[in-house]
Coordinates of C-alpha atoms in Angstrom, one line a residue:
Chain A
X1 CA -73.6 3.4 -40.0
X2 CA -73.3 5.3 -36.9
X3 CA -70.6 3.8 -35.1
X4 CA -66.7 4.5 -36.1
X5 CA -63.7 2.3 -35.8
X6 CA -62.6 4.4 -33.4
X7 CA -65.6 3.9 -31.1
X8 CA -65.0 0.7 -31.3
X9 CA -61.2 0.5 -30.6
X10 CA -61.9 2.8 -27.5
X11 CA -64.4 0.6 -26.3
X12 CA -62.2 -2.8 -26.7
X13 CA -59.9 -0.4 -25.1
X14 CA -62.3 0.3 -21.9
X15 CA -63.4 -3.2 -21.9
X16 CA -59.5 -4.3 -21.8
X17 CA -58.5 -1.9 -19.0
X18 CA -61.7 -3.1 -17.0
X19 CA -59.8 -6.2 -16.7
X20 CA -56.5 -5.6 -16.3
X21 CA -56.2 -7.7 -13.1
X22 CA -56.7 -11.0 -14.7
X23 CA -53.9 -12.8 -16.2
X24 CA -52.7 -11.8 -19.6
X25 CA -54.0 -14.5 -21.6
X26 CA -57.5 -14.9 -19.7
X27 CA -57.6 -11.4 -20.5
X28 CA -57.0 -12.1 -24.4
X29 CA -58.9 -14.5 -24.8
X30 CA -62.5 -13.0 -23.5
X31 CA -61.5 -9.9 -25.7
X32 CA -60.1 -11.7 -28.7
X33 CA -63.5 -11.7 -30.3
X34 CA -65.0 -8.5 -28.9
X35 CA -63.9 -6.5 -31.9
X36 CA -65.4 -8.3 -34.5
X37 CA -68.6 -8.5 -32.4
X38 CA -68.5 -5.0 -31.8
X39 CA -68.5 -4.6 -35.8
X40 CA -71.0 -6.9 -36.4
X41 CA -73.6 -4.9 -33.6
X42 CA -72.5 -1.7 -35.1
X43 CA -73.4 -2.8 -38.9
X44 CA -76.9 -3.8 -37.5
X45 CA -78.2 -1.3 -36.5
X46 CA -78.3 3.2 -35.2
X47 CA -76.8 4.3 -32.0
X48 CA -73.8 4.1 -30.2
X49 CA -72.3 1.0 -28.8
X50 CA -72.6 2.2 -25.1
X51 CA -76.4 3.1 -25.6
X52 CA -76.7 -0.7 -27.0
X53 CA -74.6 -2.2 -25.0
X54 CA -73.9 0.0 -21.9
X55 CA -70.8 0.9 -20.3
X56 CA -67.6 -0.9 -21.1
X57 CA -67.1 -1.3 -17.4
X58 CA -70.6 -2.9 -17.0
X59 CA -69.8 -5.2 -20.5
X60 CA -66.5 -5.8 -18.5
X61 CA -68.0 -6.9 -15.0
X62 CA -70.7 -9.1 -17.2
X63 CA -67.9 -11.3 -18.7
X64 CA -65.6 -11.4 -16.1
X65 CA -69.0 -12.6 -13.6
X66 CA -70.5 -15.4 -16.6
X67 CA -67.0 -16.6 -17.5
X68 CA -66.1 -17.1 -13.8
X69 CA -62.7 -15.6 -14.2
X70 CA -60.4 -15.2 -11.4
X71 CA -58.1 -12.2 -11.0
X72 CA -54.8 -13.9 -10.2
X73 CA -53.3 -13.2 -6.9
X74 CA -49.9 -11.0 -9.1
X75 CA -49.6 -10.2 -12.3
X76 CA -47.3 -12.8 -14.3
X77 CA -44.0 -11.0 -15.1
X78 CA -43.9 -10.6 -11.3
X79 CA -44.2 -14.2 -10.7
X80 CA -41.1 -14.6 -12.8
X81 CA -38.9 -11.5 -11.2
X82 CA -39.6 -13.3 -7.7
X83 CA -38.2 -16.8 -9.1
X84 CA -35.1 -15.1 -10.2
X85 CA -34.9 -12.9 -6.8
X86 CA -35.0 -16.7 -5.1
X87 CA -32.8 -18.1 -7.6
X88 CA -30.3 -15.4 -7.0
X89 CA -30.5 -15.7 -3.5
X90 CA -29.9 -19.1 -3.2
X91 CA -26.6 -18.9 -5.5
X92 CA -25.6 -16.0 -2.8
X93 CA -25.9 -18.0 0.0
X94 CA -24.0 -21.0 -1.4
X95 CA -20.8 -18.7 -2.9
X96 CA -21.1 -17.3 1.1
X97 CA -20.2 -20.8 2.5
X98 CA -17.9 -21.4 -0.2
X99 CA -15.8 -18.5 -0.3
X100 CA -15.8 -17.9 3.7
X101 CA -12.6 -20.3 4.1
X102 CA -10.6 -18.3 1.8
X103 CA -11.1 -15.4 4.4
X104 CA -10.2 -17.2 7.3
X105 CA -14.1 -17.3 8.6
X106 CA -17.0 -19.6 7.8
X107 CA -18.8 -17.5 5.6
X108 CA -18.3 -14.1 3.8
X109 CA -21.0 -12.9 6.1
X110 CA -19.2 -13.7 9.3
X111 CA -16.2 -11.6 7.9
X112 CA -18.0 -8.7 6.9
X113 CA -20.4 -8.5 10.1
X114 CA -18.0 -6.7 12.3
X115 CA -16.9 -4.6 9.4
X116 CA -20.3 -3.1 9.0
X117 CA -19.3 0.5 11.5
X118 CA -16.8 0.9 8.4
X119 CA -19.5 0.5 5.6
X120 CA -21.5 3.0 8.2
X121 CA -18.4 5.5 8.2
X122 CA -18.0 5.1 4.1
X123 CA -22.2 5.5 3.4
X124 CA -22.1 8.6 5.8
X125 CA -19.0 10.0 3.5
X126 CA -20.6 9.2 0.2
X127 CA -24.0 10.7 1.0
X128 CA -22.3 13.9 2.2
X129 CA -20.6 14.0 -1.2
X130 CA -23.6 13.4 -3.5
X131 CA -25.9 16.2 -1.1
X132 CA -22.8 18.3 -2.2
X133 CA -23.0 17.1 -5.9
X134 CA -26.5 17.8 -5.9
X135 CA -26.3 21.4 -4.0
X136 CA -23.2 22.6 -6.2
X137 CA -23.4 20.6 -9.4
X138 CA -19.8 19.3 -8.8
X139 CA -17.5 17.4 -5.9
X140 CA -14.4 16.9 -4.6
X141 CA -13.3 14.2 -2.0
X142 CA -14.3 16.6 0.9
X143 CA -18.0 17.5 0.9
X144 CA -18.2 21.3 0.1
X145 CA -21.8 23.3 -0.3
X146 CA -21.5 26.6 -2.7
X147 CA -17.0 26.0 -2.5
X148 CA -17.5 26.7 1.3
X149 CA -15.3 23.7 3.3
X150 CA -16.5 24.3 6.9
X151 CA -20.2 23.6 6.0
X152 CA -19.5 20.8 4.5
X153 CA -17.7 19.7 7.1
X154 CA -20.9 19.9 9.3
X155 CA -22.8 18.1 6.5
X156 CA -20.0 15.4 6.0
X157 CA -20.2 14.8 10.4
X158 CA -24.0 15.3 10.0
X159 CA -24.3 12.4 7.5
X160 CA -22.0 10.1 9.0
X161 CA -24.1 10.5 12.1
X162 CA -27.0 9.6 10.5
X163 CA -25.7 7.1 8.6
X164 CA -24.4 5.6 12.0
X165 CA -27.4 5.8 13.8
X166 CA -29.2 4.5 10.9
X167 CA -27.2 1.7 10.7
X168 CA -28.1 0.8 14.7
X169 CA -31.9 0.8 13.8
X170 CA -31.7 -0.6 10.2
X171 CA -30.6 -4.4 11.6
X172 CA -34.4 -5.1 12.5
X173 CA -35.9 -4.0 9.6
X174 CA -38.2 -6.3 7.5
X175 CA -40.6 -6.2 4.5
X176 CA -41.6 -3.3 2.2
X177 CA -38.9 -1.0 4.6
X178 CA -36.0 -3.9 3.9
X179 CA -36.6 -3.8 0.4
X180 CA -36.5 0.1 0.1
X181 CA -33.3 0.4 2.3
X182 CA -31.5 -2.0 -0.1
X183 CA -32.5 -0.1 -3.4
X184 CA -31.4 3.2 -1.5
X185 CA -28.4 1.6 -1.2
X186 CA -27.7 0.2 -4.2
X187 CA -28.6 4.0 -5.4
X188 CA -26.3 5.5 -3.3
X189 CA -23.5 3.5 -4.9
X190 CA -24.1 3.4 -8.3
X191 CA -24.5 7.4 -7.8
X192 CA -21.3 7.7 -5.6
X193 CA -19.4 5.9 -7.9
X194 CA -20.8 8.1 -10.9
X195 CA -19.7 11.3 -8.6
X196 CA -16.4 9.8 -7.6
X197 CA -15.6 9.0 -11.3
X198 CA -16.3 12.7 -12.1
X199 CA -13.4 13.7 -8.8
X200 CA -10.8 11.3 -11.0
X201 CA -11.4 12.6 -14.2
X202 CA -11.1 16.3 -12.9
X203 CA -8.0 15.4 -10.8
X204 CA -6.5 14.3 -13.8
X205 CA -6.9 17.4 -16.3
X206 CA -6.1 19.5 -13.3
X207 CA -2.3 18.1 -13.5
X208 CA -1.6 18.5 -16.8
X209 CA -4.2 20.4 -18.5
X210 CA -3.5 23.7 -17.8
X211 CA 0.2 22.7 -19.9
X212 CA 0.4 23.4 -23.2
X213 CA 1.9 20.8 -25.2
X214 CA 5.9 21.4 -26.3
X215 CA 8.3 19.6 -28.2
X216 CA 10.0 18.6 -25.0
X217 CA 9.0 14.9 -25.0
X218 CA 7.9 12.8 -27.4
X219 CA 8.3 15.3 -30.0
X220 CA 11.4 15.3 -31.4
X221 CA 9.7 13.7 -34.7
X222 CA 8.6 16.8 -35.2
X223 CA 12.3 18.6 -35.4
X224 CA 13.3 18.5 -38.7
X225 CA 16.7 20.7 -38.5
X226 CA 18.7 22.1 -35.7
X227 CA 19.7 25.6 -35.9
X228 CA 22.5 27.0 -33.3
X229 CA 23.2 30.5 -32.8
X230 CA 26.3 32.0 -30.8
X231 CA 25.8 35.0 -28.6
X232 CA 26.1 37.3 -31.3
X233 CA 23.7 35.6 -33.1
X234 CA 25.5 34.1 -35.8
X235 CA 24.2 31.0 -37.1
X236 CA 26.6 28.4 -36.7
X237 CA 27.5 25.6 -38.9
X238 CA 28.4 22.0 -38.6
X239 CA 27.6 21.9 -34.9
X240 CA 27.7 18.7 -33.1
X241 CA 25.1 17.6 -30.4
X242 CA 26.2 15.4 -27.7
X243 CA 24.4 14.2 -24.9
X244 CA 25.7 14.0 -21.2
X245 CA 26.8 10.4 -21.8
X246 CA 28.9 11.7 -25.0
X247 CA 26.7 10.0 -27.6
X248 CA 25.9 12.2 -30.6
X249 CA 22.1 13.2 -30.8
X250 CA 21.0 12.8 -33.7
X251 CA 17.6 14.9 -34.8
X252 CA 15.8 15.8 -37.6
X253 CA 16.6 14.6 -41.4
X254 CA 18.2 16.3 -44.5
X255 CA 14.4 17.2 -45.8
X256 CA 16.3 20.2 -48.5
X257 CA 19.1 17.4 -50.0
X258 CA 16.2 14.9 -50.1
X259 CA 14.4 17.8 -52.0
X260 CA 17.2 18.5 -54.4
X261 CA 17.4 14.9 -55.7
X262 CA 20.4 13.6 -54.4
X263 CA 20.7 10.8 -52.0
X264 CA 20.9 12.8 -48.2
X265 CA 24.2 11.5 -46.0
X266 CA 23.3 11.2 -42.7
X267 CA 25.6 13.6 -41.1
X268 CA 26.0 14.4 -37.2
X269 CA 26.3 18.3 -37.8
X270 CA 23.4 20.5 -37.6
X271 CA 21.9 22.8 -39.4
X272 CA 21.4 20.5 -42.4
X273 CA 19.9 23.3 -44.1
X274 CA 21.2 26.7 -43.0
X275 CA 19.5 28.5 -46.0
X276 CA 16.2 26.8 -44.1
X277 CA 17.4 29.0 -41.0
X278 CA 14.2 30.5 -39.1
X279 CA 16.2 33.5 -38.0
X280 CA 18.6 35.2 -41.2
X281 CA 21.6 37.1 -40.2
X282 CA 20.7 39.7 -38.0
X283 CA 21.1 43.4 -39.6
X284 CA 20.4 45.1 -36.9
X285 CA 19.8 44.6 -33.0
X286 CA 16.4 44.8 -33.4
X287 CA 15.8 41.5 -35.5
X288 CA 18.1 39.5 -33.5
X289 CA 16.6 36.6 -32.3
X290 CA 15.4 37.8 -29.2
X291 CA 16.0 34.3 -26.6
X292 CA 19.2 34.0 -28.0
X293 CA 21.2 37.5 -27.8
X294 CA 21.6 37.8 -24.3
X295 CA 22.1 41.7 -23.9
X296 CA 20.9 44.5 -26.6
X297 CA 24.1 46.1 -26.7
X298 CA 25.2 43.0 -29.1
X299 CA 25.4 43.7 -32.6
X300 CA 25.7 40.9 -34.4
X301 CA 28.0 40.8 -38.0
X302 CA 26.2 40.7 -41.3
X303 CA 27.4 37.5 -42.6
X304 CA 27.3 34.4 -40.8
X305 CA 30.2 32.3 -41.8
X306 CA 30.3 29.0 -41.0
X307 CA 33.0 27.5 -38.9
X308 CA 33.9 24.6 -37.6
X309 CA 36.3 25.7 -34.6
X310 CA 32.3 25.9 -33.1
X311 CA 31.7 21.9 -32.6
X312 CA 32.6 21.2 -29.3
X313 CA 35.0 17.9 -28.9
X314 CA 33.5 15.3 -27.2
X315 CA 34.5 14.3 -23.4
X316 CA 33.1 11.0 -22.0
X317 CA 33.1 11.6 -18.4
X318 CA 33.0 8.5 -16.0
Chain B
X1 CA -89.8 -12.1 -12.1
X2 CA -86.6 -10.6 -13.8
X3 CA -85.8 -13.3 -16.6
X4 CA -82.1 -12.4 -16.8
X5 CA -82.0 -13.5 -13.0
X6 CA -83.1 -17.2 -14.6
X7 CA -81.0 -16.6 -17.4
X8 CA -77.9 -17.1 -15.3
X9 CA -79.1 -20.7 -14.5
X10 CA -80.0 -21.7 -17.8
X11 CA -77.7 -19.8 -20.8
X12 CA -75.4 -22.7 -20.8
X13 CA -78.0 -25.2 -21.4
X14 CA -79.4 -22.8 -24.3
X15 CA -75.9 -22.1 -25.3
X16 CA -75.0 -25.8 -25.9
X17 CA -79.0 -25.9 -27.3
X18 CA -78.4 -24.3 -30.3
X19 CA -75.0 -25.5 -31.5
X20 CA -76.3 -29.0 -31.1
X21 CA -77.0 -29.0 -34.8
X22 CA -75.1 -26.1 -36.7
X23 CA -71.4 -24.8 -35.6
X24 CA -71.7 -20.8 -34.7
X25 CA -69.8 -18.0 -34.2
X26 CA -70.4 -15.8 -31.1
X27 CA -72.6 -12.9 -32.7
X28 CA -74.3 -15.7 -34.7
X29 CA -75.0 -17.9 -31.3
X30 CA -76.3 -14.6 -29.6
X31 CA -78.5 -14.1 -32.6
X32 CA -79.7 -17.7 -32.6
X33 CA -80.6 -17.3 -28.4
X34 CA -82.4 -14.3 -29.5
X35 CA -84.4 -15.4 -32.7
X36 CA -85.6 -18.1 -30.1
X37 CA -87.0 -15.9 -27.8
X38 CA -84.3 -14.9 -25.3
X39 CA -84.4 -11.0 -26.4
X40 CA -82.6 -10.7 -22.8
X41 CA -80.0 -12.1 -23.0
X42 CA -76.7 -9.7 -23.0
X43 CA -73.4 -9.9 -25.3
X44 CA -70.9 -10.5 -22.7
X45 CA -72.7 -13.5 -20.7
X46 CA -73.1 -15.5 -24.4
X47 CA -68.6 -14.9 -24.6
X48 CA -68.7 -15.2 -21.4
X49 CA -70.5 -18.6 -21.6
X50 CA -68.5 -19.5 -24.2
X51 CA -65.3 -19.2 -22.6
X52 CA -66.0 -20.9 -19.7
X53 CA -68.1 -24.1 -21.6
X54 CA -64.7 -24.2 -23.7
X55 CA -62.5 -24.3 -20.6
X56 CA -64.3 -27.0 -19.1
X57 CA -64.1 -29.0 -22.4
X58 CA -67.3 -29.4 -23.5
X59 CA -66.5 -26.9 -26.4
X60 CA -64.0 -26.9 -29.6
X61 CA -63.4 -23.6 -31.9
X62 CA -62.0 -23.5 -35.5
X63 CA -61.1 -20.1 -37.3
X64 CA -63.0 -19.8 -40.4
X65 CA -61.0 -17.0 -42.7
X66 CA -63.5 -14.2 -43.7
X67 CA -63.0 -12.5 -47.3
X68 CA -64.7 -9.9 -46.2
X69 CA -64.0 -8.8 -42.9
X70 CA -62.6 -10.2 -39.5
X71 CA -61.8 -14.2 -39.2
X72 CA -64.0 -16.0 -36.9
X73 CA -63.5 -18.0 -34.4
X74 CA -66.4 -20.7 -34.6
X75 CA -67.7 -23.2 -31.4
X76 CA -68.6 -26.8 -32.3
X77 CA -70.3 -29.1 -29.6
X78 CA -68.0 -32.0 -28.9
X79 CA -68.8 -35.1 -27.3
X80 CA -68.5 -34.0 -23.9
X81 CA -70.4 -31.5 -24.8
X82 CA -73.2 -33.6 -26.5
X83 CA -73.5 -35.3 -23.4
X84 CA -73.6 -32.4 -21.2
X85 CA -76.3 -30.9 -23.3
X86 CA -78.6 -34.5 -22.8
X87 CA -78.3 -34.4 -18.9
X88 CA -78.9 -30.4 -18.8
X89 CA -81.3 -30.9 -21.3
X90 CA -83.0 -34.0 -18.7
X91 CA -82.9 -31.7 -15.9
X92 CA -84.3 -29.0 -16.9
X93 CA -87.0 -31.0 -18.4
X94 CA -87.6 -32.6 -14.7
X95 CA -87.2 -29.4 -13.1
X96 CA -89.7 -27.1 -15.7
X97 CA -92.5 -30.3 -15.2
X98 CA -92.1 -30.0 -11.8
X99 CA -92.3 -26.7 -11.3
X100 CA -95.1 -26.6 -14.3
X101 CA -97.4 -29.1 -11.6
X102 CA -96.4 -26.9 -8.9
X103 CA -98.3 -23.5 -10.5
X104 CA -101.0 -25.9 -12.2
X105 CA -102.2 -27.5 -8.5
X106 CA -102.4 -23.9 -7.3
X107 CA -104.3 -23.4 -10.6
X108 CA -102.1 -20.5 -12.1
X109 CA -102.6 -19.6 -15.3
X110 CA -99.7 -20.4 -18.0

């Protein structure tokens, strides 16, 4: 046997594309036997199939002729798309009368017609920033071209021109031109909204960013212990937070007594740990905590005794 | 005179000819036209005919499972189709006589 299985899927394959105009299932069912047949001609005798059979094409135009198929007028799936486009339409046109009283007018239409120099204004805009976005890889809400505002200033007035006079001419418009303005459209604001998106998101890690997080807000579940230091750098004990309203601030928690075993008393007085102290009693200048001694010539004691002549009294104020 | 030319007016009246007694599968119908003398005819216009004598409803298939190899899809003559075949069949008969005299009067030999 000459002939291969691939010869003969090729030529079902020739045969199939020959006919791609008809409908699907005319098309099916003159090949639906064509493969078997094609094994059946192969096992009988030498040569290939085309030098027994001719061309595909020719085997193609031969059925299609005898069998008197038609090639139908579109292919089927588009049959279906247009009955949903006219489906869709007709829901469009009916939500138009329905919803026009809420907006004062008869139909949605009738309010939006004299709005249409605005939608000219905002296409002109949105172009001008996706030209940009394409040019420069990224956008702002002014059109720039390579971070240079003046020239896209000319493009932004250059494409709301166009966009104006475009939308002059467009009115009359029917067919294949119709069709293609409204995809262009649709384009230009699924793109435009991708682009504007983009501007938000960068407008909002501009802001903050650049900040590095601190234990400012939100954060004071991270303090464990408060330490306070006096100007000589002394740690001081059994020191007493207030806030401006005279309510004791309470931070942190005894984490060392928890430690030890025994049952931590909530206390207002900070440090609960001194021995925990980031900074130990200064020995010399040098080791001083640095934000906390305000001049060099300090020198702070060795020992840092605790006293509690350092917590403040508290004064409500009015 | 180019027989496929006269093929085209006469393959579905042989088509319908020889399943009149035996149910066939295509390859085996084309096999059948050939082994009675239509060496001619080509692979396509037998499917061909087929489809388009089974759209018109003169036609009905079964699938026969193969063990070895492809199922196939065989055509069986239906009533319509019986009938069909004895007014082709009458036809043809009238017209081949006729045109039969025709050559004989003008004494052409068969």
């Amino acid at each position: 046997m000459t002939v291969t299985g691939q010869e003969i899927t090729d030529y079902v394959d020739r045969v199939r594309a020959a006919l791609a105009d008809l409908p699907p299932e005319v098309r099916d069912e003159l090949t639906e036997e064509l493969p078997e047949h094609l094994a059946e001609v192969a096992a009988e005798g030498e040569g290939t199939l085309v030098d027994r059979l001719g061309a595909p094409e020719a085997y193609a135009a031969e059925l299609r002729a005898v069998a008197g198929a038609q090639p139908s007028r579109r292919p089927a799936r588009f049959h279906r798309l247009a009955e949903a486009r006219r489906e869709a339409a007709t829901q469009l046109r009916l939500l138009d009368r329905q919803l026009g009283p809420v907006l004062g007018h008869e139909t949605v239409s009738d309010f939006l017609r004299p709005l249409r120099p605005a939608w000219w204004l905002v296409r002109g805009w949105l172009a001008a920033l996706i030209v940009a976005w394409m040019v420069d890889g990224r956008s702002g809400l002014v059109p720039r071209l390579d971070g240079n505002s003046s020239t896209g200033l000319l493009l932004l007035i250059g494409a709301i021109v166009a966009s104006m006079w475009w939308g002059r001419r467009s009115a009359g418009i029917t067919g294949w031109r119709r069709q293609l303005h409204q995809i262009a459209t649709a384009a230009l604001l699924l793109f435009s909204f991708a682009v504007l998106a983009q501007v938000d998101e960068r407008a909002d890690t501009d802001s903050y960013g650049s900040y590095e997080q601190t234990s400012v807000d939100h954060r004071y579940d991270r303090i464990e212990d408060v330490f306070v230091y006096d100007q000589q750098g002394r740690l001081i004990r059994d020191a007493r937070l207030f806030d401006q309203n005279g309510v004791p601030i309470r931070l942190g928690w005894p984490s060392c007594m928890a430690d030890a075993g025994a049952v931590p008393e909530m206390r207002n007085t900070y440090p609960y740990c001194p021995e925990l102290a980031p900074f130990g009693p200064p020995a010399s200048p040098s080791i001083a905590p640095p934000a906390l001694a305000p001049t060099g010539s300090a020198t702070p004691t060795g020992n840092a005794t605790p006293t509690t002549s350092a917590s403040p009294e508290p004064t409500s104020t009015p | 005179m180019d027989t496929t030319q006269l093929l085209k007016g006469v393959l579905d009246l042989a088509v319908l000819a020889v399943l009149k007694d035996e149910d066939g599968y295509g390859y085996d119908i084309l096999r059948r036209l050939r082994e009675a003398g239509l060496a001619e005819v080509g692979d396509a216009s037998v499917y061909g005919t087929l489809r388009r004598l089974f759209a018109a409803g003169l036609l009905t298939t079964y699938v026969v499972p193969s063990e070895s190899g492809p199922h196939r899809k065989y055509y069986s003559l239906n009533a319509a189709g019986r009938d069909q075949l004895t007014r082709s069949g009458k036809t043809w008969r009238s017209f081949a006589t006729t045109m039969d005299a025709l050559l004989d009067d003008r004494g052409m030999a068969a």
